[in-house]
mmCIF file of C-alpha atoms and ligand atoms in Angstrom:
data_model
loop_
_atom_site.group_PDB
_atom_site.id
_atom_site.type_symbol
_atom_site.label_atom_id
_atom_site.label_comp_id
_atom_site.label_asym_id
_atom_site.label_seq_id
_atom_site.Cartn_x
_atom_site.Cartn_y
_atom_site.Cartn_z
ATOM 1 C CA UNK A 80 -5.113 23.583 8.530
ATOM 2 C CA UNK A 81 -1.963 23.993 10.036
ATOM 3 C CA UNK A 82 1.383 25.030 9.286
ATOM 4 C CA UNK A 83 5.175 25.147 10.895
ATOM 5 C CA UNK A 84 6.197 28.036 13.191
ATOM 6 C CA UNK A 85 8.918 29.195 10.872
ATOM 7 C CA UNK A 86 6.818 28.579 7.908
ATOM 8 C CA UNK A 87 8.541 27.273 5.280
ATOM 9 C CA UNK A 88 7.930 27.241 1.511
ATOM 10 C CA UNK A 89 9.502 27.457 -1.637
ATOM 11 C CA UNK A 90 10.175 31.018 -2.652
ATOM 12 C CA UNK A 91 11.206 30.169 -6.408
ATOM 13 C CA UNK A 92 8.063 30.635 -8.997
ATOM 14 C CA UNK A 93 9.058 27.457 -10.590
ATOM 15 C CA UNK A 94 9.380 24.359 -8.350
ATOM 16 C CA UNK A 95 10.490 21.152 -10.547
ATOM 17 C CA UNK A 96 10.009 17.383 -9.457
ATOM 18 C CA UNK A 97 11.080 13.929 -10.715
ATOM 19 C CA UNK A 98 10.161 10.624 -10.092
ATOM 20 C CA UNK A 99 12.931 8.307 -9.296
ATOM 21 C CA UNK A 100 11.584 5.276 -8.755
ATOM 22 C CA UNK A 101 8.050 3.366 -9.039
ATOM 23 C CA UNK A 102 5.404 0.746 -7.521
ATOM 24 C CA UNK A 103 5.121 -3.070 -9.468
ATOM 25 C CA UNK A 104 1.063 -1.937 -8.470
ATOM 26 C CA UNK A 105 0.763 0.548 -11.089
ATOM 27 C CA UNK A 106 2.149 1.173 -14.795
ATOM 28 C CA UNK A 107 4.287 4.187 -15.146
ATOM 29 C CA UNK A 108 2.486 5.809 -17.135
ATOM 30 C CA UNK A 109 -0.411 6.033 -14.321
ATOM 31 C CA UNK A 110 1.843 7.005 -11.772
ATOM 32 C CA UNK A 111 3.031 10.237 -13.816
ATOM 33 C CA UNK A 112 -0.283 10.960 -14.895
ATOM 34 C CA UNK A 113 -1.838 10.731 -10.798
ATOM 35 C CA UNK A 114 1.511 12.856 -9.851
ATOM 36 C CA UNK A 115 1.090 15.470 -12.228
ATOM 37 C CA UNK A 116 -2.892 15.224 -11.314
ATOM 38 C CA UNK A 117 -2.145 16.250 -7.648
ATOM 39 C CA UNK A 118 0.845 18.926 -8.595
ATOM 40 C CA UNK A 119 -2.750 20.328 -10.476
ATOM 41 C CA UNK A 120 -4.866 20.202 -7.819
ATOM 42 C CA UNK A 121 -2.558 22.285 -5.433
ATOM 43 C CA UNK A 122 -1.372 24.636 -8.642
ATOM 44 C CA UNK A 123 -5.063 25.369 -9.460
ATOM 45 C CA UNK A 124 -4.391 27.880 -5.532
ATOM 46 C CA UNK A 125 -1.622 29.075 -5.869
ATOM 47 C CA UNK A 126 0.593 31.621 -7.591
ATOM 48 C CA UNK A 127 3.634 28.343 -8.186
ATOM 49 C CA UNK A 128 4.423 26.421 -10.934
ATOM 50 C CA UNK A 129 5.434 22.755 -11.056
ATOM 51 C CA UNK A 130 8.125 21.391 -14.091
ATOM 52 C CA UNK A 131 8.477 17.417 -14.084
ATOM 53 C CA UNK A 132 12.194 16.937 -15.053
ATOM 54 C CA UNK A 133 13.883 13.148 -15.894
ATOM 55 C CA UNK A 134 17.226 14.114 -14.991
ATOM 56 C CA UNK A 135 19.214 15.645 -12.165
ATOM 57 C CA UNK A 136 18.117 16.953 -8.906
ATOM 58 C CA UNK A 137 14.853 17.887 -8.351
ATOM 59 C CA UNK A 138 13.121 19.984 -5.565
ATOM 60 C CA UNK A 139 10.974 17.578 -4.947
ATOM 61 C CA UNK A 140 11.770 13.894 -5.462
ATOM 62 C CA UNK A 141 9.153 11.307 -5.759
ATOM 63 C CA UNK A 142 9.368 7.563 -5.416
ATOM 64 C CA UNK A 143 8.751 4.455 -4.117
ATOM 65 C CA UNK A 144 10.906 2.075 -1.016
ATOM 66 C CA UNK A 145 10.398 -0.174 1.605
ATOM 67 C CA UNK A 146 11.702 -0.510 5.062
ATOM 68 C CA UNK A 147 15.147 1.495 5.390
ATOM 69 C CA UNK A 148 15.761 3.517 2.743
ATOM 70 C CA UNK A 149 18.639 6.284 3.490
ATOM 71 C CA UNK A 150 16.507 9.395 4.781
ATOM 72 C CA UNK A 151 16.679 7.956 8.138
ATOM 73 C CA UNK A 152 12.624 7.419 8.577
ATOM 74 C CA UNK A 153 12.160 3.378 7.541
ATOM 75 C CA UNK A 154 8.847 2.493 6.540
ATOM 76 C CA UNK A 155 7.195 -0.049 8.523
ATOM 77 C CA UNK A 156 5.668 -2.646 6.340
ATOM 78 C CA UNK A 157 2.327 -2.868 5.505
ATOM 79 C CA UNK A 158 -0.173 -0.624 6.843
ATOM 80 C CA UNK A 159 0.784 1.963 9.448
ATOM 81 C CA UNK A 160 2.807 4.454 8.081
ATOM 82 C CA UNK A 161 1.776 5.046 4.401
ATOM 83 C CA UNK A 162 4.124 7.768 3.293
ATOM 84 C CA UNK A 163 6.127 10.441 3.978
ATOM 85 C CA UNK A 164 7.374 13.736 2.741
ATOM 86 C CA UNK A 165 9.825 16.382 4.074
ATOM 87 C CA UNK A 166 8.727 20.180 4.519
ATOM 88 C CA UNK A 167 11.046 23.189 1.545
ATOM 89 C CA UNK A 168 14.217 22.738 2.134
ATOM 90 C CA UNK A 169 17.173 21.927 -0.213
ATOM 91 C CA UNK A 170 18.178 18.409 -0.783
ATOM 92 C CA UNK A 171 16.032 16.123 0.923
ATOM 93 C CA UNK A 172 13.345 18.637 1.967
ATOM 94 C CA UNK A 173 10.503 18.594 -0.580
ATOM 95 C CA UNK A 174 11.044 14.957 -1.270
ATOM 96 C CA UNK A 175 7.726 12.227 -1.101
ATOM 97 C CA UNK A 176 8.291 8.764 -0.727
ATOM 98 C CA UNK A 177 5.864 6.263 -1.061
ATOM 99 C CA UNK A 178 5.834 2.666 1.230
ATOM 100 C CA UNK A 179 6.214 0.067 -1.302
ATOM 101 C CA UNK A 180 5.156 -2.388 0.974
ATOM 102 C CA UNK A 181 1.653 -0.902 0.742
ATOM 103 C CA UNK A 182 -0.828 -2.001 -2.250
ATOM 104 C CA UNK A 183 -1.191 1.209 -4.437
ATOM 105 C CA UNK A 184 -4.493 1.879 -6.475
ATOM 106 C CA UNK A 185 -5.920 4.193 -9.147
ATOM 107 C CA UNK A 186 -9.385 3.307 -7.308
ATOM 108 C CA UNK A 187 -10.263 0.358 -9.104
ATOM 109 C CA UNK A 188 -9.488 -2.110 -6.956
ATOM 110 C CA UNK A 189 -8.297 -2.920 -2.952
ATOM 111 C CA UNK A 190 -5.181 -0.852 -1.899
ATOM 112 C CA UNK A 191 -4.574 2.609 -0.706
ATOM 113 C CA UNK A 192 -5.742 5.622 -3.520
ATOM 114 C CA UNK A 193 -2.156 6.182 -4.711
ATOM 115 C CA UNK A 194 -3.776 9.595 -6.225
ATOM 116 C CA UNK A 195 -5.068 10.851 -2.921
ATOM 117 C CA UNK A 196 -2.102 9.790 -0.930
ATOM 118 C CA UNK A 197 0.125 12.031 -3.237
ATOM 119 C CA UNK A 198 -2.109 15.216 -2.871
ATOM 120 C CA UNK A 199 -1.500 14.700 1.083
ATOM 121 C CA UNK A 200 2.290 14.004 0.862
ATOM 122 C CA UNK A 201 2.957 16.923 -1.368
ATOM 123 C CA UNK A 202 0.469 19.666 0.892
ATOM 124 C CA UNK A 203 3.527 19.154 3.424
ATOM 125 C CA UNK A 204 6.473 19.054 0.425
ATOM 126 C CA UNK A 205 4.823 22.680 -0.141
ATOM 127 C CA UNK A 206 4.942 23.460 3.714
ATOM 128 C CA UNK A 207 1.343 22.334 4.952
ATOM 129 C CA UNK A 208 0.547 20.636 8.441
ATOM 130 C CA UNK A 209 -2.116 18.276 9.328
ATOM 131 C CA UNK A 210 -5.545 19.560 9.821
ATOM 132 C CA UNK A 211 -8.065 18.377 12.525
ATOM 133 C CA UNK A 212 -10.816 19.246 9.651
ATOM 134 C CA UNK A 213 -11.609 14.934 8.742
ATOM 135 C CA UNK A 214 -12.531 16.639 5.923
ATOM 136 C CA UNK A 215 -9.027 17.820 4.779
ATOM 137 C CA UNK A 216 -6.661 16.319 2.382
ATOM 138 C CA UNK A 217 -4.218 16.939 5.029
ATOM 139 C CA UNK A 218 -5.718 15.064 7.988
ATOM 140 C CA UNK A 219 -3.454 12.602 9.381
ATOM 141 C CA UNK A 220 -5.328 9.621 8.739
ATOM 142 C CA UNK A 221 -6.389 7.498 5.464
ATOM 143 C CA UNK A 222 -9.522 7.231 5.220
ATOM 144 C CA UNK A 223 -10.034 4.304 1.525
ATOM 145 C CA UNK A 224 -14.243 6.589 1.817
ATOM 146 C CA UNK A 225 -13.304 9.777 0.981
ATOM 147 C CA UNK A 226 -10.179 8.809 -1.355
ATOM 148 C CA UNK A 227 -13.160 8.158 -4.295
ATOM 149 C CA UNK A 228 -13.277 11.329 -6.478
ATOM 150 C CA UNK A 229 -12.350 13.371 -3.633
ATOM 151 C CA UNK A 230 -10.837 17.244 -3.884
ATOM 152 C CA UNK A 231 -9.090 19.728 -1.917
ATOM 153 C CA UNK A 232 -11.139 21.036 1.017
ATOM 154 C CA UNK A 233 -11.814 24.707 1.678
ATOM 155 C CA UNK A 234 -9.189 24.042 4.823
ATOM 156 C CA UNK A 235 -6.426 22.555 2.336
ATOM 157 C CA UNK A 236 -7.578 25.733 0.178
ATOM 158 C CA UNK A 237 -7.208 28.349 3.028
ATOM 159 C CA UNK A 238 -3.521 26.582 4.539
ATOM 160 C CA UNK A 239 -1.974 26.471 0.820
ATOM 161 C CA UNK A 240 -3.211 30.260 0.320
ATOM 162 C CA UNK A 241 -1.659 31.587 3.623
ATOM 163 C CA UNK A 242 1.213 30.511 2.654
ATOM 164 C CA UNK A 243 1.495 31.434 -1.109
ATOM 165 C CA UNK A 244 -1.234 33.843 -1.516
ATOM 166 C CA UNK A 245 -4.265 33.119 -4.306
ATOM 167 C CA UNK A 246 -3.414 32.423 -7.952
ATOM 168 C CA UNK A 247 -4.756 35.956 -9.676
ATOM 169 C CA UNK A 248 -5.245 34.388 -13.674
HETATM 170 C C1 LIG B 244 -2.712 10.306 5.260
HETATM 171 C C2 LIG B 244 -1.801 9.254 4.638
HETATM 172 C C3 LIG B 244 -1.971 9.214 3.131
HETATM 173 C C4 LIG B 244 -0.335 9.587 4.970
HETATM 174 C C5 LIG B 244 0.010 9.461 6.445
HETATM 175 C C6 LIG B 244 1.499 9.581 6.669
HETATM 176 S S1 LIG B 244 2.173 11.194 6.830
HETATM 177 C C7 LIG B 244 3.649 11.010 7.697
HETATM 178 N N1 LIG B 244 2.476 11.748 5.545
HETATM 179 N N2 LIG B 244 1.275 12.082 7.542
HETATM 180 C C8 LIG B 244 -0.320 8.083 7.010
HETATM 181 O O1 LIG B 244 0.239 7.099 6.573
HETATM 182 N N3 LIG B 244 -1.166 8.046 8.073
HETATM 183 C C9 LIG B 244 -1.434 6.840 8.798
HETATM 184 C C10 LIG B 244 -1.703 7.161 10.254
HETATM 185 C C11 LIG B 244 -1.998 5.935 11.033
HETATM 186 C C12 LIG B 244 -3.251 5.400 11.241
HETATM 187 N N4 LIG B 244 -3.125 4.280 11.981
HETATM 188 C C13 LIG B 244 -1.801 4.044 12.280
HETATM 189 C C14 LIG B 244 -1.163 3.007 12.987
HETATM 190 C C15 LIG B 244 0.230 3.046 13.113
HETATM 191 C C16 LIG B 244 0.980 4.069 12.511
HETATM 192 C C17 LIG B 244 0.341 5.124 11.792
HETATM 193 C C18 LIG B 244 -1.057 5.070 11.691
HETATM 194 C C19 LIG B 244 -4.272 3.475 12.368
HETATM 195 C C20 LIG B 244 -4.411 2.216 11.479
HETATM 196 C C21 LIG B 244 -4.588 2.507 9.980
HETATM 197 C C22 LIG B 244 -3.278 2.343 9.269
HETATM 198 C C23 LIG B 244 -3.360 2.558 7.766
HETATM 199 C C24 LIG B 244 -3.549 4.012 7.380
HETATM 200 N N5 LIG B 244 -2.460 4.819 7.865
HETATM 201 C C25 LIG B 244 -2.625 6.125 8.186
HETATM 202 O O2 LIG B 244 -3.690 6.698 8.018
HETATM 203 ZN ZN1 LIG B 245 0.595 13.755 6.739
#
C-alpha cells in the first residue's frame, strides 16, 4: 500500500456521503446498494462510520460526468481514465466521480465492475495510495479478472489500518 507524506484522513468518527448524480447503465437503486456495499467493505477495518445523506454537502460526493466537469480533471472518453477521487479535505476533497462515458456493470454483463471501481476510488477519498501489490484494490490498473467477487486484500487491509487503526467491536 501506499499513502501521502502528510497523510491525510478524516478525523471526524462519522464521515457522511451523497450521491449526486447517476449512470443511464445502472438503476438507482443498484448504484446505492454497490456504494453503500464498498463504504462496508472499508468500514468492516476501521474504527469510521459512513451516513448516506440526500441533501446538502457531503464529505464525500459521489456521481457520475463526462469530459469537463468543473473539478478541473476532464475525463477522457472511453477507456483510459476510469475515475477519480480526491484525498480528506473539505469541499472537493473526499469527492468520487465516475466517467460516464465508460459502460458501468453489476458483473453481469460487458463494462467496467461499477462495484469494484468504487471500493478503489473511495480507498483514496479515505487517504489511500496505489499499491504495487496486483493484488490490491488499490492498484492502479483495472483489471475486468479480479473485479468478479473480489475483496479487500491484506495490503488494502494493512494501508486503511495505518491510517485509522483496527475496528475493536
Ligand atoms: C483502477 C481504476 C478503477 C481507477 C483508475 C483511476 S484512478 C485516478 N482512480 N487511480 C483507472 O482508471 N486506471 C486506469 C489506468 C490506465 C490503464 N491504461 C491506461 C491508458 C491511459 C490512461 C490511463 C490508463 C491502459 C489501458 C486500459 C484502460 C482501461 C482501464 N483503465 C485503468 O486501469
Ligand atoms: Zn487509483
Amino acid at each position: 500500500y501506499s499513502l501521502f507524506s502528510n497523510r491525510p484522513k478524516w478525523t471526524s468518527k462519522v464521515v457522511t456521503y451523497r450521491i449526486i448524480s447517476y449512470t443511464r447503465d445502472l438503476s438507482r437503486f443498484k448504484v446505492n446498494q454497490l456504494v453503500e456495499k464498498a463504504f462496508a467493505m472499508w468500514s468492516k477495518e476501521i474504527p469510521l462510520q459512513f451516513k448516506k445523506i440526500r441533501m446538502g454537502i457531503a464529505d464525500i460526493m459521489i456521481g457520475f460526468a463526462r469530459g469537463a466537469h468543473g473539478d478541473g480533471f476532464p475525463f477522457d472518453g472511453p477507456g483510459n481514465i476510469l475515475a477519480h477521487a480526491f484525498l480528506p479535505a473539505p469541499r472537493l476533497g473526499g469527492d468520487a466521480h465516475f466517467d460516464e462515458d465508460e459502460r458501468w456493470t453489476d458483473g453481469t454483463s460487458i463494462g467496467i465492475n461499477f462495484l469494484f471501481a468504487v471500493t478503489h476510488e473511495l480507498g483514496h477519498s479515505l487517504g489511500l495510495g496505489h499499491s504495487p501489490d496486483p493484488k490490491a484494490v488499490m492498484y492502479p490498473t483495472y483489471e475486468d479478472r479480479d473485479a468478479k467477487d473480489f475483496k479487500l486484500s491484506q495490503d488494502d487491509i494493512e494501508g486503511i489500518q495505518n491510517l485509522y487503526g483496527k475496528r475493536r467491536d
